[in-house]
Short mmCIF file of C-alpha atoms in Angstrom, two decimals:
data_model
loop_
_atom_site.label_atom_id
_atom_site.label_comp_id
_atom_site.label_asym_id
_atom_site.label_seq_id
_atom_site.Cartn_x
_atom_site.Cartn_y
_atom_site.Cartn_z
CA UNK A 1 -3.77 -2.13 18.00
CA UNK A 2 -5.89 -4.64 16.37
CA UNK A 3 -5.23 -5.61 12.59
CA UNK A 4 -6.87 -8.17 10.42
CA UNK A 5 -5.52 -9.39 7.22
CA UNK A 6 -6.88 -11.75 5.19
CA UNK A 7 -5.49 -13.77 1.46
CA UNK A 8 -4.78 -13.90 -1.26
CA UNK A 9 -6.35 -10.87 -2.67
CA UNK A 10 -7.14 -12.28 -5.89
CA UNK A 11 -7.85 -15.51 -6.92
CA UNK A 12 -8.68 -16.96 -10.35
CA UNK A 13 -9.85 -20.43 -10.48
CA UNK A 14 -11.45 -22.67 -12.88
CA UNK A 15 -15.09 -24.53 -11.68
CA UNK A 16 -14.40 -27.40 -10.06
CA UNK A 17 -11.22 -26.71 -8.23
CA UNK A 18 -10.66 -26.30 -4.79
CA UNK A 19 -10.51 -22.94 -2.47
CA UNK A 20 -9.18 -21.59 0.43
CA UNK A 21 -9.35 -18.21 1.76
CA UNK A 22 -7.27 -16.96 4.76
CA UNK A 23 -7.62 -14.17 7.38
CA UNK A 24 -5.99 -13.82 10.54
CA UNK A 25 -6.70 -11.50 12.80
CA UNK A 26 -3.84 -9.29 15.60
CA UNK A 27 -3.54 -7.49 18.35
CA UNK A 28 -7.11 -9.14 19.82
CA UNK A 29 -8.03 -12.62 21.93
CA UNK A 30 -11.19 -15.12 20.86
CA UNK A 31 -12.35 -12.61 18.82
CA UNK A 32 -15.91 -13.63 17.42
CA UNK A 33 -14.71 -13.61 13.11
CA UNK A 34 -17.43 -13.77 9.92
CA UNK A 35 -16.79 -14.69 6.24
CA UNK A 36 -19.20 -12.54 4.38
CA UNK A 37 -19.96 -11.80 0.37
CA UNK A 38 -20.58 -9.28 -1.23
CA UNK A 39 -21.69 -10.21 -4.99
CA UNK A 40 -21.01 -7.38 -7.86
CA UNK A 41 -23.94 -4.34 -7.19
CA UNK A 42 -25.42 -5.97 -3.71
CA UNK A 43 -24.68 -5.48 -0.51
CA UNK A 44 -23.43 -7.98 2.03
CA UNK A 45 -24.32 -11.62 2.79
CA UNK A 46 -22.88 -13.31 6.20
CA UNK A 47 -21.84 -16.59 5.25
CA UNK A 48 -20.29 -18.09 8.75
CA UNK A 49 -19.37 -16.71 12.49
CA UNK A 50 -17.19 -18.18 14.85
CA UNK A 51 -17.09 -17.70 18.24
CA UNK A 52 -14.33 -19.66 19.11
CA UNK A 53 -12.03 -22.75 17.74
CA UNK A 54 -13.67 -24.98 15.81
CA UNK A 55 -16.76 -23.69 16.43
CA UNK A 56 -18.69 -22.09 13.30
CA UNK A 57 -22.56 -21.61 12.62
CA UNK A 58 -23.42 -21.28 8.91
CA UNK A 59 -26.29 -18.55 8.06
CA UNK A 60 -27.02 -20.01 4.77
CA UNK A 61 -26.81 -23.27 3.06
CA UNK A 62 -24.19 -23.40 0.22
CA UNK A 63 -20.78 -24.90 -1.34
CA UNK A 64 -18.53 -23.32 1.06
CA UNK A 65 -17.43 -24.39 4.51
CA UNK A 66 -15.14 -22.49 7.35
CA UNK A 67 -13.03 -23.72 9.82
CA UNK A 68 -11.20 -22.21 12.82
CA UNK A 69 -8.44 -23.90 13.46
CA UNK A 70 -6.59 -21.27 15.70
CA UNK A 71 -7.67 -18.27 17.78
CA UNK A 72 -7.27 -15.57 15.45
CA UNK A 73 -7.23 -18.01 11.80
CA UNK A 74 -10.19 -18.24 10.21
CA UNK A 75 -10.65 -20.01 7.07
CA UNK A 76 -13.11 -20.24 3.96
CA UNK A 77 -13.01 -23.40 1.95
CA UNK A 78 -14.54 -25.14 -0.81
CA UNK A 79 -14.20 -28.97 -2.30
CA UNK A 80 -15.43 -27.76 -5.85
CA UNK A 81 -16.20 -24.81 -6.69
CA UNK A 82 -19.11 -23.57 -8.49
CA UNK A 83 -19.49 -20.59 -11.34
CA UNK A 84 -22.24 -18.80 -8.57
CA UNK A 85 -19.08 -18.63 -6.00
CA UNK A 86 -17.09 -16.08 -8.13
CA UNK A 87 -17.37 -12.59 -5.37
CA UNK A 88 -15.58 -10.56 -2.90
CA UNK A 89 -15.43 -12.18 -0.23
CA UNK A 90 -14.48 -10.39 3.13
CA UNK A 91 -13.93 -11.67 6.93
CA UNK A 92 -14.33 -9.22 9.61
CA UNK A 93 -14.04 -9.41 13.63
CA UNK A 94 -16.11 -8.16 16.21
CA UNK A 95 -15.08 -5.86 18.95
CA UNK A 96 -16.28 -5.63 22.71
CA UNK A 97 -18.12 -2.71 22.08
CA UNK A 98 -20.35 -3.93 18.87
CA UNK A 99 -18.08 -2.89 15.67
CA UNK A 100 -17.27 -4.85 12.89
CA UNK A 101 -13.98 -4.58 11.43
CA UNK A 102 -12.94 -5.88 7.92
CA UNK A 103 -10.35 -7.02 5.89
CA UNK A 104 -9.44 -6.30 2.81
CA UNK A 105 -11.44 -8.64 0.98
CA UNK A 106 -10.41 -11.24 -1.31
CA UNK A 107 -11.75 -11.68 -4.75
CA UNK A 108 -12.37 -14.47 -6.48
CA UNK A 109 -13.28 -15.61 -10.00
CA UNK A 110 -14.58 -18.81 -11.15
CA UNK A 111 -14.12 -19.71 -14.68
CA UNK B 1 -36.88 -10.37 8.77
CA UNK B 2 -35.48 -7.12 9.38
CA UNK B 3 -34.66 -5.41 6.51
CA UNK B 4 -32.27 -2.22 5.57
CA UNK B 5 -32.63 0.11 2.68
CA UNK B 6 -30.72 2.67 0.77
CA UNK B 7 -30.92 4.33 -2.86
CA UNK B 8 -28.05 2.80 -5.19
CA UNK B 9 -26.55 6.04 -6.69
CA UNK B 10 -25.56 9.25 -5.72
CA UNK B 11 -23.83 11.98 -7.50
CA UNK B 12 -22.27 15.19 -5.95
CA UNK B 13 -20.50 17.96 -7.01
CA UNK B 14 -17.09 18.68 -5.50
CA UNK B 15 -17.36 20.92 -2.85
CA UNK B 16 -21.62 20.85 -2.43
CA UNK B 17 -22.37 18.48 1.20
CA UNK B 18 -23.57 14.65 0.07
CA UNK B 19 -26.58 13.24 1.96
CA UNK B 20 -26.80 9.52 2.14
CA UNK B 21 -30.36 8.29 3.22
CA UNK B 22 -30.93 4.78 5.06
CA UNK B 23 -34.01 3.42 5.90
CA UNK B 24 -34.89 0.33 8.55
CA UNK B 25 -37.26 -1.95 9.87
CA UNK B 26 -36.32 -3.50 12.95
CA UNK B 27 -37.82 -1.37 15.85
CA UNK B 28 -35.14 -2.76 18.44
CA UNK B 29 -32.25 -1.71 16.61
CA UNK B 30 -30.02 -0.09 19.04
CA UNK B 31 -26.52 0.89 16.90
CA UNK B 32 -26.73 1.78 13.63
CA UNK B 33 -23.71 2.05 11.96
CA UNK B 34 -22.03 3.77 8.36
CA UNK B 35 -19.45 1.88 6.45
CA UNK B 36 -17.49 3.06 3.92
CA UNK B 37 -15.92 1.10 0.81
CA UNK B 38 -13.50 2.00 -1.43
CA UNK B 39 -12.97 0.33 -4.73
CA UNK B 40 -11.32 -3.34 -4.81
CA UNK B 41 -11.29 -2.80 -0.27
CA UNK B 42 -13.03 -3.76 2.48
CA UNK B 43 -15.35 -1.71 4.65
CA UNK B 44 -14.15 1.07 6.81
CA UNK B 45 -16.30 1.74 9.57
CA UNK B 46 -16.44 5.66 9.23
CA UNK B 47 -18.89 6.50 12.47
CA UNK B 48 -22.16 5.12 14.41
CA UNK B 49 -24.49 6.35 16.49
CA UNK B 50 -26.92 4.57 19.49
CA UNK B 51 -30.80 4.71 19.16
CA UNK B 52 -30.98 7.09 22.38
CA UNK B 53 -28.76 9.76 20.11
CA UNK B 54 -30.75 12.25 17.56
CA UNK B 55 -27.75 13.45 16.21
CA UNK B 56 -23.75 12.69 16.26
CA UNK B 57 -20.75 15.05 14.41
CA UNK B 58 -17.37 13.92 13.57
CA UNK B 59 -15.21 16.49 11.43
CA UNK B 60 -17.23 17.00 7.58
CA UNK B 61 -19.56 13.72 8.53
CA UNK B 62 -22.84 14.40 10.37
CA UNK B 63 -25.57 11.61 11.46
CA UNK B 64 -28.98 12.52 12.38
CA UNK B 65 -31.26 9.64 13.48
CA UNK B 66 -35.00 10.24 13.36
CA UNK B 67 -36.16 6.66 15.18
CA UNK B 68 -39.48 7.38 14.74
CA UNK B 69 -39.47 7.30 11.24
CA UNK B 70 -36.47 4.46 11.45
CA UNK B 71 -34.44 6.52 8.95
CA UNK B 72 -30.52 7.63 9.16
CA UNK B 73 -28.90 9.61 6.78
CA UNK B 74 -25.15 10.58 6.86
CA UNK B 75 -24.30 13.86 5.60
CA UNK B 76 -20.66 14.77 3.90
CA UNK B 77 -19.82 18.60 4.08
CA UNK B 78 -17.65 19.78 1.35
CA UNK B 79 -16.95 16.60 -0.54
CA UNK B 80 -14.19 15.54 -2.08
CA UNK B 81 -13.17 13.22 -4.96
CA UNK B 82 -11.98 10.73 -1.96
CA UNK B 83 -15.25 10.57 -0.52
CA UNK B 84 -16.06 8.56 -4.01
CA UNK B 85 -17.06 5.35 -2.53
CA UNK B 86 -19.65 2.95 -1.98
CA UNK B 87 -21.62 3.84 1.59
CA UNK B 88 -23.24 1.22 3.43
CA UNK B 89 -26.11 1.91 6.54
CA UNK B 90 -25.99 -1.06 9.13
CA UNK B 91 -27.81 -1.89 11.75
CA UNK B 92 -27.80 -4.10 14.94
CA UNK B 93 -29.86 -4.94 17.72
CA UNK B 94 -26.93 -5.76 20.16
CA UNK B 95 -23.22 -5.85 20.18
CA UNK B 96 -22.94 -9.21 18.18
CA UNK B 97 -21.84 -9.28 14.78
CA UNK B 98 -23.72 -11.99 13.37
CA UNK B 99 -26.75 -9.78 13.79
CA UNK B 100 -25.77 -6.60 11.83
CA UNK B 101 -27.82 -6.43 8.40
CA UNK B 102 -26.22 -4.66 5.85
CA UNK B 103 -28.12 -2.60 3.68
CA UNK B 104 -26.96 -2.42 -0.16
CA UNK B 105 -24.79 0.31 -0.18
CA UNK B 106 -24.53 3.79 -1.62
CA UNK B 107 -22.18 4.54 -4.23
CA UNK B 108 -21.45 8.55 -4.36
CA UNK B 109 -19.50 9.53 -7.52
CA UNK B 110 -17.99 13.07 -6.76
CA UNK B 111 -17.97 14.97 -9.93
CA UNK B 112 -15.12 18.04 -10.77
#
């Protein structure tokens, strides 16, 4: 079965500072994977999609930047990050037949 | 652009059924989908149903899909204190993620 995990779960950083969020995804082969956010009370905001290695479209312009490095490793980055970044962020995969599937979400909190 | 709605709050009494209401725009949207989200996790998908489908059961959840008035609701028989979550209505056009839109969730509080 398919699993996707992503890390670390919690992050704390101070503005400025770097980032970089993991996930990985199992069991599945070129997968099409998303970063999303999800800020406190909203829903969710797709941030980047890959479908394939080192290829990633970015929905909205911002701080952050992904890279797929590997099949199933897809990764959320930032040079400096800003006070508006702090969120849950969450990368999901896309099945054959249309579902998303999430991880567990990582939060993170600029100071 | 296409646009997805739900009311913020919703607050049950353990035991009564919980009805979720979702509203759309987009016209072509063929799946439309029910997430749900626990607190500090990341969304379950807990059932969808296609556009040609009025009405779809799974155990206590029930969908009914009135595509006329673009408007899905998701109904909870006998909730629990589990079932406290936040619910979120998607919708998609076709099988590719990047065109799901999210609406901005549900959050049921079960009350004892």
């Amino acid at each position: 079965s398919q699993t996707i995990h992503q890390w670390p779960a919690t992050l704390v950083q101070p503005v400025g500072s770097p980032l970089s969020l993991e996930c990985t995804v199992e069991g599945t082969s070129n997968p099409n994977l998303y970063w999303y956010r999800q800020a406190a009370g909203r829903g969710l905001q797709l941030l980047f999609y890959s479908v394939g290695i080192g290829q990633i479209s970015s929905e909205v312009p911002q701080n952050l930047s992904a890279s797929r490095p590997q099949d199933r490793q897809f990764i959320l980055s930032s040079k400096k990050l800003l006070l508006s970044d702090s969120g849950f962020y969450l990368c999901a995969w896309n099945s054959a037949t249309g579902e998303l599937f999430f991880g567990e979400g990582s939060r993170l909190t600029v100071l | 652009g296409e646009d997805v709605e739900q009311s913020l709050f919703l607050s049950v009494r353990e035991g009564d059924s919980s009805v979720i209401n979702c509203t759309y725009t987009d016209s072509s949207s063929t799946y439309l989908y029910w997430y749900k989200q626990e607190p500090g996790a990341g969304l379950q998908l807990l059932t969808y149903i296609f556009s040609n489908m009025d009405m779809k059961q799974d155990q206590r959840l029930t969908v009914l899909l009135n595509k006329k008035d673009k408007h899905l609701s998701l109904r909870i028989a006998d909730t629990q204190t589990g079932d406290s979550a936040i619910y979120f209505c998607a919708e998609s056009s076709d099988n590719y993620g990047q065109n799901f839109v999210f609406g901005p969730g549900t959050r049921l509080s079960v009350l004892p």
